[in-house]
């Protein structure tokens, strides 16, 4: 049964809300956004640190920009090369990085991934609630939404759970538990959209049905437990590739397919 029909009739579903990850899911921000901004901050501080695309791929094992810099010093630097004031330097560097990153976003250099805007708009039209659960700094979320969907889009999301608002970052479930609590919804009334192994560990820890869209940094990750793994959300005429998941002949991710995948998952 192909569900790609323009079906605005309400469908009997337990599903009430879509919870989106940001980096790697809404937009491919890591390689050309965050990594570039980190390097600009290191240069601004006159440091000889430089993160190549490959090195950054290794550093993505750790979520959180501050935590990632700390991890870099521990994994890639000799003790004598670690600045003595590293514990005060990292928060400063991170602020500079956030400034460079939001400037980069304001140039429009980092668009949304295919299908994201269409799915968000369709979900709103169909009356689904929207939320964001991300490790990145709140200003980065505001800047990304403002420079892609427009400033009004900030209000489309019932909750924007981001950054240091929870004690433990992904892969801990904290940020998703927080979003569920703020929306006063149970996990089986929601579905999550993620891109990485840290992300799916976080969503599964919060008992959330999860749809994965991979990217260059995460295509080799283990997504056991996902209800579907796609190469992208796709568009009418620009099909996705489904790596796993019962997609019933669909060629792009729309609300009907999301509802179906959720239904399959919560009844399994
Ligand atoms: C991914 C992250 C973030 C970003 C950098 O977030 O791990 O830390 O890489 O952002 P998501 P900050 O959960 O959206 O995939 O430097 O602001 O932490
Ligand atoms: Mg992500």
Coordinates of C-alpha atoms in Angstrom, one line a residue, residues 3-222:
X3 CA 1.0 6.0 1.5
X4 CA 2.3 8.9 -0.5
X5 CA -1.2 10.2 -1.0
X6 CA -2.2 13.6 0.2
X7 CA -3.9 12.3 3.3
X8 CA -5.0 15.1 5.6
X9 CA -7.7 13.0 7.3
X10 CA -6.7 12.5 10.9
X11 CA -5.3 9.0 11.3
X12 CA -6.1 7.0 14.5
X13 CA -2.7 7.1 16.2
X14 CA -1.3 7.3 19.7
X15 CA 1.4 9.5 18.2
X16 CA 1.3 13.1 19.4
X17 CA 4.8 14.6 19.0
X18 CA 7.9 14.5 16.8
X19 CA 11.2 15.1 18.7
X20 CA 14.1 16.1 16.5
X21 CA 17.9 15.9 17.1
X22 CA 19.7 18.9 15.5
X23 CA 23.3 18.2 14.4
X24 CA 23.4 15.6 11.6
X25 CA 19.6 15.3 11.6
X26 CA 18.0 18.7 10.8
X27 CA 21.2 19.8 9.1
X28 CA 24.6 18.4 8.2
X29 CA 26.4 20.8 10.7
X30 CA 29.4 18.9 11.9
X31 CA 32.0 18.8 9.1
X32 CA 31.4 22.2 7.5
X33 CA 29.9 24.0 10.5
X34 CA 31.1 23.1 14.0
X35 CA 34.5 21.8 12.9
X36 CA 35.2 25.0 10.9
X37 CA 34.1 27.1 13.8
X38 CA 36.3 25.3 16.2
X39 CA 39.3 25.8 14.0
X40 CA 38.4 29.5 13.7
X41 CA 38.4 29.8 17.5
X42 CA 41.7 28.0 17.8
X43 CA 43.2 30.5 15.2
X44 CA 41.7 33.5 17.0
X45 CA 43.4 32.3 20.2
X46 CA 46.7 31.8 18.4
X47 CA 46.7 28.1 19.0
X48 CA 48.2 25.5 16.6
X49 CA 45.3 23.2 17.1
X50 CA 43.6 22.2 13.8
X51 CA 40.9 19.6 13.4
X52 CA 40.9 17.9 10.0
X53 CA 37.7 16.2 8.7
X54 CA 39.2 12.8 9.8
X55 CA 40.3 13.9 13.2
X56 CA 36.9 15.5 13.8
X57 CA 35.3 12.2 12.9
X58 CA 37.1 10.6 15.8
X59 CA 36.4 13.4 18.1
X60 CA 32.6 13.1 17.5
X61 CA 32.7 10.0 19.7
X62 CA 32.3 12.5 22.5
X63 CA 29.2 14.8 22.5
X64 CA 29.4 18.4 23.6
X65 CA 31.9 20.9 22.3
X66 CA 33.6 21.6 25.6
X67 CA 33.8 17.9 26.4
X68 CA 35.1 17.3 22.9
X69 CA 38.0 19.8 23.3
X70 CA 38.9 18.1 26.7
X71 CA 38.8 14.7 25.0
X72 CA 41.1 16.1 22.2
X73 CA 43.7 17.2 24.8
X74 CA 43.6 13.8 26.5
X75 CA 43.7 11.7 23.2
X76 CA 45.8 13.7 20.8
X77 CA 48.2 15.9 22.9
X78 CA 51.3 15.1 24.9
X79 CA 50.9 16.2 28.5
X80 CA 53.5 18.9 28.1
X81 CA 51.6 20.4 25.2
X82 CA 48.4 20.9 27.1
X83 CA 48.0 24.5 28.2
X84 CA 48.2 24.9 32.0
X85 CA 45.0 27.0 32.0
X86 CA 43.1 24.4 30.0
X87 CA 40.2 24.3 32.4
X88 CA 39.5 28.0 32.0
X89 CA 40.6 28.2 28.4
X90 CA 38.1 25.6 27.1
X91 CA 34.9 27.6 28.1
X92 CA 36.4 30.7 26.5
X93 CA 37.3 28.8 23.3
X94 CA 33.8 27.4 23.3
X95 CA 32.2 30.8 23.5
X96 CA 34.4 32.0 20.6
X97 CA 33.5 28.9 18.6
X98 CA 29.8 29.5 19.2
X99 CA 30.2 33.0 17.9
X100 CA 32.0 31.8 14.8
X101 CA 29.4 29.0 14.3
X102 CA 26.4 31.3 14.5
X103 CA 28.1 33.7 12.1
X104 CA 28.6 30.9 9.7
X105 CA 24.9 29.9 9.9
X106 CA 23.9 33.5 9.3
X107 CA 25.6 33.3 5.9
X108 CA 23.2 30.5 4.9
X109 CA 26.1 28.2 4.4
X110 CA 24.5 25.3 6.2
X111 CA 21.0 24.4 4.8
X112 CA 18.5 21.9 6.2
X113 CA 18.8 18.3 5.0
X114 CA 16.4 17.2 2.3
X115 CA 12.9 16.6 3.5
X116 CA 13.3 18.2 6.9
X117 CA 11.4 21.4 6.1
X118 CA 8.6 19.5 4.3
X119 CA 8.2 17.0 7.1
X120 CA 8.1 19.7 9.8
X121 CA 5.5 21.7 7.9
X122 CA 3.4 18.6 7.3
X123 CA 3.6 17.6 10.9
X124 CA 2.4 21.1 12.0
X125 CA -0.5 21.0 9.5
X126 CA -1.5 17.5 10.8
X127 CA -1.5 18.9 14.4
X128 CA 1.5 17.0 15.8
X129 CA 3.5 18.7 18.5
X130 CA 7.2 19.4 17.8
X131 CA 10.3 19.4 20.1
X132 CA 14.0 19.5 19.8
X133 CA 16.5 17.5 21.9
X134 CA 20.1 18.3 21.2
X135 CA 23.5 18.4 22.8
X136 CA 24.5 21.6 21.1
X137 CA 24.3 25.1 22.7
X138 CA 20.9 26.8 22.7
X139 CA 22.1 29.8 20.6
X140 CA 23.2 27.4 17.9
X141 CA 19.6 26.0 17.6
X142 CA 18.1 29.4 17.5
X143 CA 20.5 30.5 14.8
X144 CA 20.0 27.4 12.7
X145 CA 16.2 27.6 12.8
X146 CA 16.2 31.4 12.2
X147 CA 18.5 31.1 9.2
X148 CA 16.7 28.2 7.7
X149 CA 13.0 28.1 8.7
X150 CA 12.7 31.8 9.8
X151 CA 12.6 33.4 13.2
X152 CA 9.0 32.5 13.8
X153 CA 9.9 28.8 13.6
X154 CA 11.4 29.0 17.1
X155 CA 7.8 29.1 18.4
X156 CA 6.8 26.0 16.4
X157 CA 8.6 23.8 19.0
X158 CA 6.9 23.2 22.3
X159 CA 10.3 22.4 23.8
X160 CA 13.9 23.2 22.7
X161 CA 16.0 21.1 25.0
X162 CA 19.7 21.9 24.4
X163 CA 23.2 21.9 25.7
X164 CA 24.0 22.0 29.4
X165 CA 20.3 22.0 30.5
X166 CA 20.7 18.4 31.7
X167 CA 23.4 16.8 33.9
X168 CA 24.5 14.1 31.3
X169 CA 24.8 14.5 27.5
X170 CA 24.0 11.9 24.9
X171 CA 24.4 8.9 24.9
X172 CA 22.6 9.4 28.2
X173 CA 18.8 9.7 27.8
X174 CA 18.6 12.9 30.0
X175 CA 17.8 15.4 27.2
X176 CA 15.0 13.2 25.8
X177 CA 13.6 12.5 29.3
X178 CA 13.7 16.3 29.9
X179 CA 11.8 17.0 26.6
X180 CA 9.1 14.3 27.4
X181 CA 8.6 15.8 30.9
X182 CA 8.3 19.3 29.6
X183 CA 5.7 18.2 27.1
X184 CA 4.0 16.0 29.7
X185 CA 3.9 13.1 27.2
X186 CA 4.9 9.5 27.6
X187 CA 7.6 8.0 25.3
X188 CA 5.1 5.9 23.3
X189 CA 3.2 9.1 22.4
X190 CA 6.3 10.4 20.6
X191 CA 8.8 9.5 17.9
X192 CA 12.5 10.7 17.7
X193 CA 14.6 11.5 14.7
X194 CA 18.4 11.0 15.1
X195 CA 21.6 10.5 13.2
X196 CA 24.2 8.9 15.4
X197 CA 25.0 6.0 17.8
X198 CA 25.2 8.4 20.7
X199 CA 21.8 9.7 19.6
X200 CA 20.1 6.4 19.4
X201 CA 21.5 5.2 22.7
X202 CA 20.0 8.3 24.1
X203 CA 16.5 7.8 22.5
X204 CA 16.4 4.1 23.3
X205 CA 17.4 4.9 26.9
X206 CA 14.3 7.1 27.0
X207 CA 12.2 4.3 25.4
X208 CA 11.5 6.3 22.2
X209 CA 10.8 4.9 18.8
X210 CA 13.5 6.2 16.6
X211 CA 14.0 7.0 12.9
X212 CA 17.6 7.4 11.8
X213 CA 18.9 9.4 8.9
X214 CA 22.6 8.7 8.4
X215 CA 25.3 11.1 7.2
X216 CA 29.0 10.8 6.2
X217 CA 30.1 10.7 9.8
X218 CA 27.6 8.2 11.1
X219 CA 26.9 5.8 8.2
X220 CA 29.0 3.0 9.8
X221 CA 27.4 3.4 13.2
X222 CA 25.3 0.6 14.8

